[in-house]
CSV table of C-alpha atoms and ligand atoms in Angstrom, one decimal:
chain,number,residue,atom,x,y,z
J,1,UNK,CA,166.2,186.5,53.3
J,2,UNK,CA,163.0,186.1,51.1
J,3,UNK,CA,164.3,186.8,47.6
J,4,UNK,CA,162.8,184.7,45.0
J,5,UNK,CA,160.3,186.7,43.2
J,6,UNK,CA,157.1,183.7,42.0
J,7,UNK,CA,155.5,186.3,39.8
J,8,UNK,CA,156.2,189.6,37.8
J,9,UNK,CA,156.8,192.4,40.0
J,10,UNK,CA,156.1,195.2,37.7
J,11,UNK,CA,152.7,194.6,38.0
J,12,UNK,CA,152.5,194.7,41.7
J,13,UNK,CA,151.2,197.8,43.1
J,14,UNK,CA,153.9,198.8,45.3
J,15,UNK,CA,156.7,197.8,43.6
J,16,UNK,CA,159.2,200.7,42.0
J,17,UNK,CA,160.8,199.9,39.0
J,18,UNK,CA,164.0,201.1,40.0
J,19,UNK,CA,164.3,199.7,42.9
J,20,UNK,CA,166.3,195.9,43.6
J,21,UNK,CA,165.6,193.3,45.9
J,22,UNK,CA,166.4,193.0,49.9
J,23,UNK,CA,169.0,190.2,49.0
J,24,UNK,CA,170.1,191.6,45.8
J,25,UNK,CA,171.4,194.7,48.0
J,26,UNK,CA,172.5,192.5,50.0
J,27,UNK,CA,174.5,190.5,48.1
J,28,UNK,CA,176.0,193.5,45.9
J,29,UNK,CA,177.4,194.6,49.8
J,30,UNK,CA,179.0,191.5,50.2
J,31,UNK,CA,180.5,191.5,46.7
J,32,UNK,CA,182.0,195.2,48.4
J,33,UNK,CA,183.2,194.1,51.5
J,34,UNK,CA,186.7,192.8,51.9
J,35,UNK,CA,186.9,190.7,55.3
J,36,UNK,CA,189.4,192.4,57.8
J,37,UNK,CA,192.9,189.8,57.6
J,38,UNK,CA,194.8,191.1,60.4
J,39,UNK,CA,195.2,188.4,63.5
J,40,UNK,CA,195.6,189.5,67.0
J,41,UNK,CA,196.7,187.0,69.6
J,42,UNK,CA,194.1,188.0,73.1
J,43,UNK,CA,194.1,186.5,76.2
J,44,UNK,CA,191.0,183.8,76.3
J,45,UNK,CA,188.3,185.6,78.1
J,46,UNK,CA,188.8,189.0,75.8
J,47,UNK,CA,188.3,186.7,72.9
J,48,UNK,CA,184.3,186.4,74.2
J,49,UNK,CA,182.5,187.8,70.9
J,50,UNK,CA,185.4,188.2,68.6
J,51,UNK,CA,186.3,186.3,65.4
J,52,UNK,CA,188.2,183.6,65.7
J,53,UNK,CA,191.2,183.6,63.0
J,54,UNK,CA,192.6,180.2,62.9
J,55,UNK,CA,191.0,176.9,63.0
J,56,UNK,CA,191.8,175.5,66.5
J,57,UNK,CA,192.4,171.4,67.0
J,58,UNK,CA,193.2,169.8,70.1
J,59,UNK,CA,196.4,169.1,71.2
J,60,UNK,CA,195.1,166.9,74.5
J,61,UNK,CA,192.7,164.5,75.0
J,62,UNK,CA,189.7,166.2,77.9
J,63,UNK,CA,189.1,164.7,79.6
J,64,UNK,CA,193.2,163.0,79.7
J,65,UNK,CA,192.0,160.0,81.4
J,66,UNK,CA,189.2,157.2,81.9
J,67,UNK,CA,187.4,158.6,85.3
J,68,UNK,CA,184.6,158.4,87.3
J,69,UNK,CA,181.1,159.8,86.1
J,70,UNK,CA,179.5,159.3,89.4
J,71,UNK,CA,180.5,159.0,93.2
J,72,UNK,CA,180.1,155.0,93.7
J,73,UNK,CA,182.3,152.3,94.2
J,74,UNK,CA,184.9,151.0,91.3
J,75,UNK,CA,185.3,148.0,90.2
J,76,UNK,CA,186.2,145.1,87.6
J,77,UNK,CA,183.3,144.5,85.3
J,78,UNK,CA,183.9,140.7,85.1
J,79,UNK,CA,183.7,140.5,89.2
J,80,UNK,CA,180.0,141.9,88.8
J,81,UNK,CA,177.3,139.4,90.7
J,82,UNK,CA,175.7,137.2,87.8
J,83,UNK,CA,172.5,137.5,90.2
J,84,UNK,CA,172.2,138.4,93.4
J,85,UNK,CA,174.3,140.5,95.7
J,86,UNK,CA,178.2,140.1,96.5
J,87,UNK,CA,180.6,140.9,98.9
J,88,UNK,CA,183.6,143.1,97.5
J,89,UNK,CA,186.4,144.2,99.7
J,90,UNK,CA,187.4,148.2,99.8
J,91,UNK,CA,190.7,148.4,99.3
J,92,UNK,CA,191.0,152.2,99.2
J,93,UNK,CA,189.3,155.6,98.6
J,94,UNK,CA,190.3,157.9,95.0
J,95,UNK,CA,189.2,162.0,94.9
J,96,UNK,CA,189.5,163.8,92.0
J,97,UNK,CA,193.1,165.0,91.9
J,98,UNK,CA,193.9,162.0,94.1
J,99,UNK,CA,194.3,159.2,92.1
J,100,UNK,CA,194.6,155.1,93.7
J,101,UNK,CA,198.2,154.2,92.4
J,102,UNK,CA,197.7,150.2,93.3
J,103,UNK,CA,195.8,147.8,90.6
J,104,UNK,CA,192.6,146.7,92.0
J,105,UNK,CA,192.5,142.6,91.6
J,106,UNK,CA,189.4,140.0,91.8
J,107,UNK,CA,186.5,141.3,93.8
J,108,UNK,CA,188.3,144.2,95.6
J,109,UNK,CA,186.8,147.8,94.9
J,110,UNK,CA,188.2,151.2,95.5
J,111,UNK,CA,185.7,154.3,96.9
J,112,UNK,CA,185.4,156.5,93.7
J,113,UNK,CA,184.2,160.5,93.5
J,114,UNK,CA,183.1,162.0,90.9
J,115,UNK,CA,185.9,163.2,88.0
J,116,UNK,CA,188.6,160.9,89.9
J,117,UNK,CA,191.0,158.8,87.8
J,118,UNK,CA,189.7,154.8,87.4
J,119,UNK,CA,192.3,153.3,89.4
J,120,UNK,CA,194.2,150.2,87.4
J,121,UNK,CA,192.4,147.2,86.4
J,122,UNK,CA,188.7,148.7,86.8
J,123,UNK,CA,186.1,149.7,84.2
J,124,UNK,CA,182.8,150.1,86.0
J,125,UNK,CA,181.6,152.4,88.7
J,126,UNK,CA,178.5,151.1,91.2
J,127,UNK,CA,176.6,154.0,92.3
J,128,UNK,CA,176.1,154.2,96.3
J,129,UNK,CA,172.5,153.7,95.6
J,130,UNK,CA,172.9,150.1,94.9
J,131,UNK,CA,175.5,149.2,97.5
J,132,UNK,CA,175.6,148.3,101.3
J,133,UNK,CA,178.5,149.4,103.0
J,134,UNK,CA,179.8,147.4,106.4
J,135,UNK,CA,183.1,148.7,107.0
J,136,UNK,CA,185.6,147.6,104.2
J,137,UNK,CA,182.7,145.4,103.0
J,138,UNK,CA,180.5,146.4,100.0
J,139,UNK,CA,177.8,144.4,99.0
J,140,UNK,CA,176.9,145.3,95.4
J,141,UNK,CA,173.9,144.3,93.5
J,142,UNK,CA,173.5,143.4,90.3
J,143,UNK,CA,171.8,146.6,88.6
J,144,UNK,CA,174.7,147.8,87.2
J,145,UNK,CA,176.2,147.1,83.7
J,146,UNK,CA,179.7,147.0,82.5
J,147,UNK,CA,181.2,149.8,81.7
J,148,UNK,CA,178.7,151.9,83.5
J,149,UNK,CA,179.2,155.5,84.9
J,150,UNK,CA,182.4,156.2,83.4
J,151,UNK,CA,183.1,159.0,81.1
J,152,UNK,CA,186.5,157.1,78.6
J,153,UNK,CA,189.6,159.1,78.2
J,154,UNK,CA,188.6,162.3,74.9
J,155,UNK,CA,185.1,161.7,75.0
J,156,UNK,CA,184.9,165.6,74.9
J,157,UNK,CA,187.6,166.1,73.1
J,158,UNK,CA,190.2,163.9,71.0
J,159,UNK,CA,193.8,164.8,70.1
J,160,UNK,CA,193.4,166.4,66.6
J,161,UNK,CA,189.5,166.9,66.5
J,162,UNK,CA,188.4,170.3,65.0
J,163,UNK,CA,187.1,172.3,68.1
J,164,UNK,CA,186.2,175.7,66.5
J,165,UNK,CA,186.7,176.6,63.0
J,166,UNK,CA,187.9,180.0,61.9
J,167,UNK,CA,185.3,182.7,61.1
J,168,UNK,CA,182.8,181.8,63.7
J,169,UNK,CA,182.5,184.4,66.9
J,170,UNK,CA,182.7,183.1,70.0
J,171,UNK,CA,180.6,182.1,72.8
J,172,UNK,CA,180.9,181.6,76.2
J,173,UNK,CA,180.8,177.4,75.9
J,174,UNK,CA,183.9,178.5,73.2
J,175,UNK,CA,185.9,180.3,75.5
J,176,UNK,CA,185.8,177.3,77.7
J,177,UNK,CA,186.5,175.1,75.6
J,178,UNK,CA,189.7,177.1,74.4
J,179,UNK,CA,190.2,176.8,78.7
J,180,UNK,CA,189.9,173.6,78.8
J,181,UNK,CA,192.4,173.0,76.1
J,182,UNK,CA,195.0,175.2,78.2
J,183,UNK,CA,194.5,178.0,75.8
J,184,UNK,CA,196.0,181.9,77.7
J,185,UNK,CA,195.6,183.2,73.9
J,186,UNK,CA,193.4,183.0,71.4
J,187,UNK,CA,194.3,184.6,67.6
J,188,UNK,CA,191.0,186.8,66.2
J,189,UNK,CA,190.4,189.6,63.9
J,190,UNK,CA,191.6,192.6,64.6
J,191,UNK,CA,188.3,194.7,66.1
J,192,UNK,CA,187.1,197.3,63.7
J,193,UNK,CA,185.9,201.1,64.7
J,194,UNK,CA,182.4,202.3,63.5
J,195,UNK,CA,181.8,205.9,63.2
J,196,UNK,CA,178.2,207.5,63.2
J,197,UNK,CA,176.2,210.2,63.3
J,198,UNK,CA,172.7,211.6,62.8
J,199,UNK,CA,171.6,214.3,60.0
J,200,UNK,CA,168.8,216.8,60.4
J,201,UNK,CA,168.2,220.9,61.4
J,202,UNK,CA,165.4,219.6,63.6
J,203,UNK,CA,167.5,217.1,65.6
J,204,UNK,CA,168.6,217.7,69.3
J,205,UNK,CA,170.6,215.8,72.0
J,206,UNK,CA,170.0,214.8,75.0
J,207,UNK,CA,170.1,218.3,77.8
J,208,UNK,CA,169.4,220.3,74.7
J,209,UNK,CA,166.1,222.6,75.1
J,210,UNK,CA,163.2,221.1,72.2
J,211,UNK,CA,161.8,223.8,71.0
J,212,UNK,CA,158.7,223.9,68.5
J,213,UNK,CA,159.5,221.4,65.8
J,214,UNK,CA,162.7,219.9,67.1
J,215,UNK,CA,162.7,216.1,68.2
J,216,UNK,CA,165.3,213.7,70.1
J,217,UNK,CA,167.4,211.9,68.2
J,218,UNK,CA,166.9,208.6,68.6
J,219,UNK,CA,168.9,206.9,66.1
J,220,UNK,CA,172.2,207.5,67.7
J,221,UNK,CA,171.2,205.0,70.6
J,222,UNK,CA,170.1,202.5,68.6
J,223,UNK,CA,172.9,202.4,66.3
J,224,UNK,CA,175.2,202.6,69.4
J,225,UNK,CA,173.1,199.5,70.8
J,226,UNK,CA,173.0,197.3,68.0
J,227,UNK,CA,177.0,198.3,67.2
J,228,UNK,CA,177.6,197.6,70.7
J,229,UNK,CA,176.0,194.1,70.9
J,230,UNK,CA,178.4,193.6,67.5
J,231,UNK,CA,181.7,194.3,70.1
J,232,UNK,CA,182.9,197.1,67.7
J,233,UNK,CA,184.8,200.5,68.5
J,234,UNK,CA,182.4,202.7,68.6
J,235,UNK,CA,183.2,206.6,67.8
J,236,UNK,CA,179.6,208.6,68.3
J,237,UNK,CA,179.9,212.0,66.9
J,238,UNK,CA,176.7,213.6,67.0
J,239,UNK,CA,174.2,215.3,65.2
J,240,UNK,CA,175.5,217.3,61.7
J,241,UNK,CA,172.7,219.8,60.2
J,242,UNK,CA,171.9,219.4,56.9
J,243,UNK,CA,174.4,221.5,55.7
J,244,UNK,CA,176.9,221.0,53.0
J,245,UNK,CA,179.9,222.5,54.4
J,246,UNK,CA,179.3,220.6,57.3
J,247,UNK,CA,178.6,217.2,56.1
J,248,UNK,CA,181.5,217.1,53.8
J,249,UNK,CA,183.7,218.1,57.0
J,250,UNK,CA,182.1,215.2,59.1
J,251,UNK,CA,182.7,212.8,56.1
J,252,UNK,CA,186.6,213.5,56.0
J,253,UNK,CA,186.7,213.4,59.8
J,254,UNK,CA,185.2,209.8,60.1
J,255,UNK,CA,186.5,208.6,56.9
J,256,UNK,CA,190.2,209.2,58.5
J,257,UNK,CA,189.6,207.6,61.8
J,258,UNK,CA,186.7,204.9,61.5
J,259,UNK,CA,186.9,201.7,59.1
J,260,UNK,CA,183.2,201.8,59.2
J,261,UNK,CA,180.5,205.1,59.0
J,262,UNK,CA,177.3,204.9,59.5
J,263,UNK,CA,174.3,207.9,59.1
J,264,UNK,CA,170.9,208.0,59.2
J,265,UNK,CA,168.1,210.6,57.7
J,266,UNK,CA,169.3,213.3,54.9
J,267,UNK,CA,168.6,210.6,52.1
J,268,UNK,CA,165.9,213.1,50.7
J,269,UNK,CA,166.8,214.7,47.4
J,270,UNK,CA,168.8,217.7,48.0
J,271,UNK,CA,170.5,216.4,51.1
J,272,UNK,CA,171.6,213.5,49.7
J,273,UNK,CA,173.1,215.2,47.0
J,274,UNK,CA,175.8,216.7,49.5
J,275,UNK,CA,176.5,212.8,51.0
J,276,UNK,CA,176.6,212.1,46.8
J,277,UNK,CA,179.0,214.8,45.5
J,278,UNK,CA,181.6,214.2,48.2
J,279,UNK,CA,181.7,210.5,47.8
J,280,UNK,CA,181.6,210.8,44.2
J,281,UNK,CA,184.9,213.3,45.1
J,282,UNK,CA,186.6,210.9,46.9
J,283,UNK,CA,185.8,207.7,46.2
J,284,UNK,CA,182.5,205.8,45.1
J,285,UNK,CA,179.1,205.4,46.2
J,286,UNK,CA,175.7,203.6,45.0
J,287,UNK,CA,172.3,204.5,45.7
J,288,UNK,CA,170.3,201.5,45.8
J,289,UNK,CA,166.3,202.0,46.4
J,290,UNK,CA,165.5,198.5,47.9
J,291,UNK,CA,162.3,196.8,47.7
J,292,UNK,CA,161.7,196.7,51.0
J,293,UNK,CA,159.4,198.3,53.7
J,294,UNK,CA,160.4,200.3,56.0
J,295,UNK,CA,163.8,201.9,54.8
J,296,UNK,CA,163.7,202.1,50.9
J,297,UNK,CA,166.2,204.0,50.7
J,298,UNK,CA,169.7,203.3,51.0
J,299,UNK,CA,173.3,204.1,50.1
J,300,UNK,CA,176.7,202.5,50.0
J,301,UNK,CA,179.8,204.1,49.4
J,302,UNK,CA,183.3,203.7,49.9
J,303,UNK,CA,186.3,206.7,50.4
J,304,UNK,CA,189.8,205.8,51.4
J,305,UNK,CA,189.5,202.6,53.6
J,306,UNK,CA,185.9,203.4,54.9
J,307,UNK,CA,182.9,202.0,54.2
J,308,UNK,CA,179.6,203.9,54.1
J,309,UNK,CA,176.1,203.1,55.0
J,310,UNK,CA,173.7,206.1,54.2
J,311,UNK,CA,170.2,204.6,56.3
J,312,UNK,CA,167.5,206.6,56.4
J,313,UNK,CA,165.9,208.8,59.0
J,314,UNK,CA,163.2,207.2,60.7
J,315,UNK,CA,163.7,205.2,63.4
J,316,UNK,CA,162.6,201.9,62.8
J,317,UNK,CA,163.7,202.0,59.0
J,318,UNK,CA,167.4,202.6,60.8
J,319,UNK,CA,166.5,199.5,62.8
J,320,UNK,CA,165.3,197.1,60.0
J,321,UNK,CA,168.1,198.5,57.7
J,322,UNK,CA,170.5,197.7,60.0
J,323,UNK,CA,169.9,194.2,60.7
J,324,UNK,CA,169.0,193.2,57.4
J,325,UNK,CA,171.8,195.0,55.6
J,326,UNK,CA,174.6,197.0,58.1
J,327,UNK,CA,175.1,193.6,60.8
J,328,UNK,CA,175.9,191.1,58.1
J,329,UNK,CA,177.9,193.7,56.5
J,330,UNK,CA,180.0,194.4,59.5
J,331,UNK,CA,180.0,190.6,60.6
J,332,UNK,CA,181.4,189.3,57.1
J,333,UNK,CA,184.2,192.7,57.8
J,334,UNK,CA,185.0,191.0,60.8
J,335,UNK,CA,185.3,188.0,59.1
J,336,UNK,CA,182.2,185.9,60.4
J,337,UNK,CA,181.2,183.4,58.1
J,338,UNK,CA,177.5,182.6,58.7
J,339,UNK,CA,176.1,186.2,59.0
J,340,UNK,CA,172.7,185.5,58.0
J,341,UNK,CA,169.8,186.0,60.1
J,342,UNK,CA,167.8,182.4,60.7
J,343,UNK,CA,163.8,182.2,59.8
J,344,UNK,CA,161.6,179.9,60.9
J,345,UNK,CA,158.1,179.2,60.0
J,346,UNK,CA,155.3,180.0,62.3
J,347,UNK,CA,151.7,181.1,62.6
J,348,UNK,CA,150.5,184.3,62.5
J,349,UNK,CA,147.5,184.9,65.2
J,350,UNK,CA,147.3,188.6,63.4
J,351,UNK,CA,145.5,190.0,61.0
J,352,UNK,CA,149.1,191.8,58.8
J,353,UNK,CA,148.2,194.2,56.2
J,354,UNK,CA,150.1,194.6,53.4
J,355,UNK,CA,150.2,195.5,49.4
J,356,UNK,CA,152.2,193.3,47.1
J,357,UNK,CA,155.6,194.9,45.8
J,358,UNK,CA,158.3,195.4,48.6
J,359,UNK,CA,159.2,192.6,51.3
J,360,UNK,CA,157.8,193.9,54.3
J,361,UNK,CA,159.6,193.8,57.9
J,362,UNK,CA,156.9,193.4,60.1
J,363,UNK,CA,157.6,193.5,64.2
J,364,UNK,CA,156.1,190.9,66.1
J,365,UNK,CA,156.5,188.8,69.0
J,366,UNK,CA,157.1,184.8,69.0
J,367,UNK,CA,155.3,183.3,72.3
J,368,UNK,CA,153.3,180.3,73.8
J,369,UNK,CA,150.1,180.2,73.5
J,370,UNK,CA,147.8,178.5,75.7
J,371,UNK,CA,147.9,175.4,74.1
J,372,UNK,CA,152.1,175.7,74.1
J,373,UNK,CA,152.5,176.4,70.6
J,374,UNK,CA,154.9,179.0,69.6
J,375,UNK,CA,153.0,181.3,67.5
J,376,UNK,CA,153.3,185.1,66.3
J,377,UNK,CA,151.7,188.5,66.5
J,378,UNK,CA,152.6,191.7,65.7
J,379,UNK,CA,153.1,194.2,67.8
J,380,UNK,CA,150.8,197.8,67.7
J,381,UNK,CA,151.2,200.2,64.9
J,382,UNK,CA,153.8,199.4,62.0
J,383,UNK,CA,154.7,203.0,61.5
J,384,UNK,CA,158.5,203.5,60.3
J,385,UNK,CA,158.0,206.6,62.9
J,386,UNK,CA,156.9,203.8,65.7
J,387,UNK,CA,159.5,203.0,67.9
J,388,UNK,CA,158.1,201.6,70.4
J,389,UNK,CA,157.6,198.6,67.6
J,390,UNK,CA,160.9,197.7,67.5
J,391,UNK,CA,161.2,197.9,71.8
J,392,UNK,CA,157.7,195.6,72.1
J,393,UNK,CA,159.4,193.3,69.2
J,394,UNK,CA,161.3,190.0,69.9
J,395,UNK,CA,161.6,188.9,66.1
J,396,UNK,CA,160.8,190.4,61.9
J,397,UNK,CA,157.3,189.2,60.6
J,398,UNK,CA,159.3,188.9,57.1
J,399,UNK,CA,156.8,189.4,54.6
J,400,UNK,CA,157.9,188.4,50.6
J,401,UNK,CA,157.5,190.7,48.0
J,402,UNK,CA,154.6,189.4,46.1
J,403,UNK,CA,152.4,188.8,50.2
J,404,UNK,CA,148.9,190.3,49.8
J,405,UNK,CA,148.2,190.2,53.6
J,406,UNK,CA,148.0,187.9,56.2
J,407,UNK,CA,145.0,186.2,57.9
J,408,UNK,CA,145.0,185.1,61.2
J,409,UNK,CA,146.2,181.3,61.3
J,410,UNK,CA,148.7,181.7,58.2
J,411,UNK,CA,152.0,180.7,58.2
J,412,UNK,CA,154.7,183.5,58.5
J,413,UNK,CA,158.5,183.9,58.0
J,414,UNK,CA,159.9,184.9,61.1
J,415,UNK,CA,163.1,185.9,61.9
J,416,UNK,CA,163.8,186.1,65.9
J,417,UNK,CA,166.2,188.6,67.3
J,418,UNK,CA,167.4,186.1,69.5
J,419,UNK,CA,171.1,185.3,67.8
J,420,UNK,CA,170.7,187.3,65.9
J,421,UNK,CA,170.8,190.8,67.4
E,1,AMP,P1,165.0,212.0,56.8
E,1,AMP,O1,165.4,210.7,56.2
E,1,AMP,O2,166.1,212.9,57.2
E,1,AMP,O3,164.0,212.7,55.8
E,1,AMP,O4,164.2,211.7,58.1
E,1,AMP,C1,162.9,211.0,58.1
E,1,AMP,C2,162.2,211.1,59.4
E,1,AMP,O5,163.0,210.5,60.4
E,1,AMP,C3,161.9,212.5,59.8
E,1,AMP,O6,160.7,212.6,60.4
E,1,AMP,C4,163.0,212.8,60.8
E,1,AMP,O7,162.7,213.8,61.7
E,1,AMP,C5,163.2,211.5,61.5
E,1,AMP,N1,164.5,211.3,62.0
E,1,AMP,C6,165.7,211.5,61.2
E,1,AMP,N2,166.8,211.3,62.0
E,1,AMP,C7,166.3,211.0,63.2
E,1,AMP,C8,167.0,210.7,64.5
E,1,AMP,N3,168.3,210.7,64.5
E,1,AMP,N4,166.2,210.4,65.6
E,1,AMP,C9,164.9,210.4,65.5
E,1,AMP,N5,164.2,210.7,64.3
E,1,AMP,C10,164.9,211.0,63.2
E,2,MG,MG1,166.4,214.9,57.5
């Protein structure tokens, strides 16, 4: 996250005094969250995009034994022809599964497949490229080193390595390697269950008539989108007007079932003050305007066991707010330990305007150009309003505070939603 301001703020032209940086906020939500401790043992495949709570070491060597890379011929290295080609005699055949119980003694070779166990005495596999086979008599060349085609005995994995360390979520190459330590279970954070709903008179849902005025919400399936790419509970429960009685009422509801709520919109003056007064009745909250652009606004708050994430209304600044601020959150709650996003430098082929002040989160899209050079442009109109934005995006044009715009060739902090989202 860009956070290191070069010059003075104050005298930047955007910039509100009152307002702290992207990874200020962000780090004053960390200081908040308290990481979830409770360990559930699941069976290995459930464990796909959990936490893992333990670290896990490896009890067995994989593979167990010295065995074939290749499907060739196996043989002694020190009988390899000095130059030239020599005759070896076959003295039987060995599958994977099926090893060759005899030792195999001066110039005799064995018929080898692929993952099968190097039979006694051998240490080299000839490939059936460079052999000529006449009945139980192999001619091998000499193209072949010692020690060639086999894979040794733990080369993946040694008793006592470190295989996966506690606090990262895991992928699908984890969960096979868990299999192919003979893991059934697999101990990981207990899941935790998000709860969140939309705020706004002019909202409707989905098979509701729009009248003059009224819109979709949309924020309700992006939050249910990027919450379910995170593998929480999910508990949606709809749009609440901006009504005090009714708010407060949603607020105790989710409070008592959800670890996590989430809202968007109703961050303007008087309806926030409803969000305000009953956190500040039942437990804490801070208002934090961020330095940021889209989504200034935002709120955190805690009543009972739940955390609260006020966003605001429109529909990219829920977006940008989320992922810079709500998906580490939840992450380091699920006890993740690397929950930041990853940049990478790259050039800009657009033109990006922009004032100095907040840290902009610009959508673009990484691709190849013609030359095969992974470059950057941003996508159509930047409105916070602009969905479509976000859906054309691939990655954040991450713009620091003190940027004065962007001419086409510049270099440009990008953060790509691959991984990350
Ligand atoms: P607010 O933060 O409530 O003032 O809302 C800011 C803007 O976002 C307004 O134009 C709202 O109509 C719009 N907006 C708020 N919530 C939603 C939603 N759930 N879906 C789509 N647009 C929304
Ligand atoms: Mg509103």
């Amino acid at each position: 996250m860009t956070d290191k301001i070069k010059v003075d703020p104050s005298c930047m032209d955007d910039f509100d005094k009152e307002s702290i940086l992207p990874a200020e906020a962000l780090q004053r939500i960390f200081n908040l969250i308290k990481a979830v401790s409770e360990k559930v043992n699941v069976p290995v495949r459930e464990a796909l995009g959990k936490v893992l709570a333990e670290n896990i070491t490896s009890s067995i060597n994989v593979p167990s034994g010295r065995n074939s890379a290749m499907d060739g011929y196996a043989i002694r290295s020190k009988d390899l022809p000095e130059d030239g080609v020599k005759t070896f005699n076959m003295i039987g055949t060995c599958l994977a599964g099926k090893p060759f119980k005899q030792a195999v003694d001066k110039d005799q070779c064995v018929r080898i497949m692929t993952g099968a166990v190097m039979p006694e005495g051998t240490d080299t596999v000839i490939i059936q490229e460079h052999v000529e086979v006449n009945g139980n008599n192999i001619k091998i060349d000499n193209n072949t080193n010692a020690g060639a085609n086999i894979r040794e005995a733990g080369e993946d994995l040694s008793i006592g390595d470190l295989v996966l360390e506690q606090g990262m979520r895991l992928n699908p190459a984890d969960i096979g390697l868990l299999a192919s330590l003979g893991h059934a279970e697999v101990p990981v954070y207990k899941n935790i269950t998000v709860a969140f709903f939309s705020t706004g008179d002019e909202l409707r849902s989905i098979g509701e008539p729009l009248e003059d005025g009224a819109i979709y919400d949309s924020n309700r399936y992006t939050l249910f989108g990027m919450l379910a790419n995170l593998g929480v509970e999910i508990i949606d429960m709809g749009v609440v007007k901006d009504n005090k009685a009714e708010l407060e009422s949603a607020f105790h509801e989710a409070t008592n079932k959800a670890d996590v709520l989430i809202t968007s919109g109703g961050v303007s003056v008087g309806e926030a003050d409803y969000i305000k007064e009953t956190l500040e009745n039942n437990g804490t909250i801070h208002f934090w305007k961020v330095a940021m652009k889209p989504g200034r606004p935002l709120t955190l708050g805690k009543m009972k066991d739940c955390y609260f994430f006020g966003l605001p209304g429109n529909p990219v600044s829920v977006m940008v707010t989320f992922y810079q601020f709500v998906q580490p959150a939840i992450k380091k709650l699920l006890g993740e330990k690397h929950v930041e996003p990853i940049m990478m430098k790259v050039p800009c082929i657009s033109k990006l305007k922009k004032r100095p002040g907040r840290v902009e989160y610009q959508r673009g899209v990484l691709e190849k150009n013609t030359q095969g050079e992974t470059i950057v442009r941003k996508t159509g109109k930047q409105g916070s309003g602009i969905l479509r934005s976000m859906s054309d995006a691939n990655c954040f044009i991450v713009l620091p505070l003190e940027n004065a715009g962007v001419t086409e060739g510049d270099l440009v902090d990008v953060q790509p939603f691959y991984g990350v989202i």
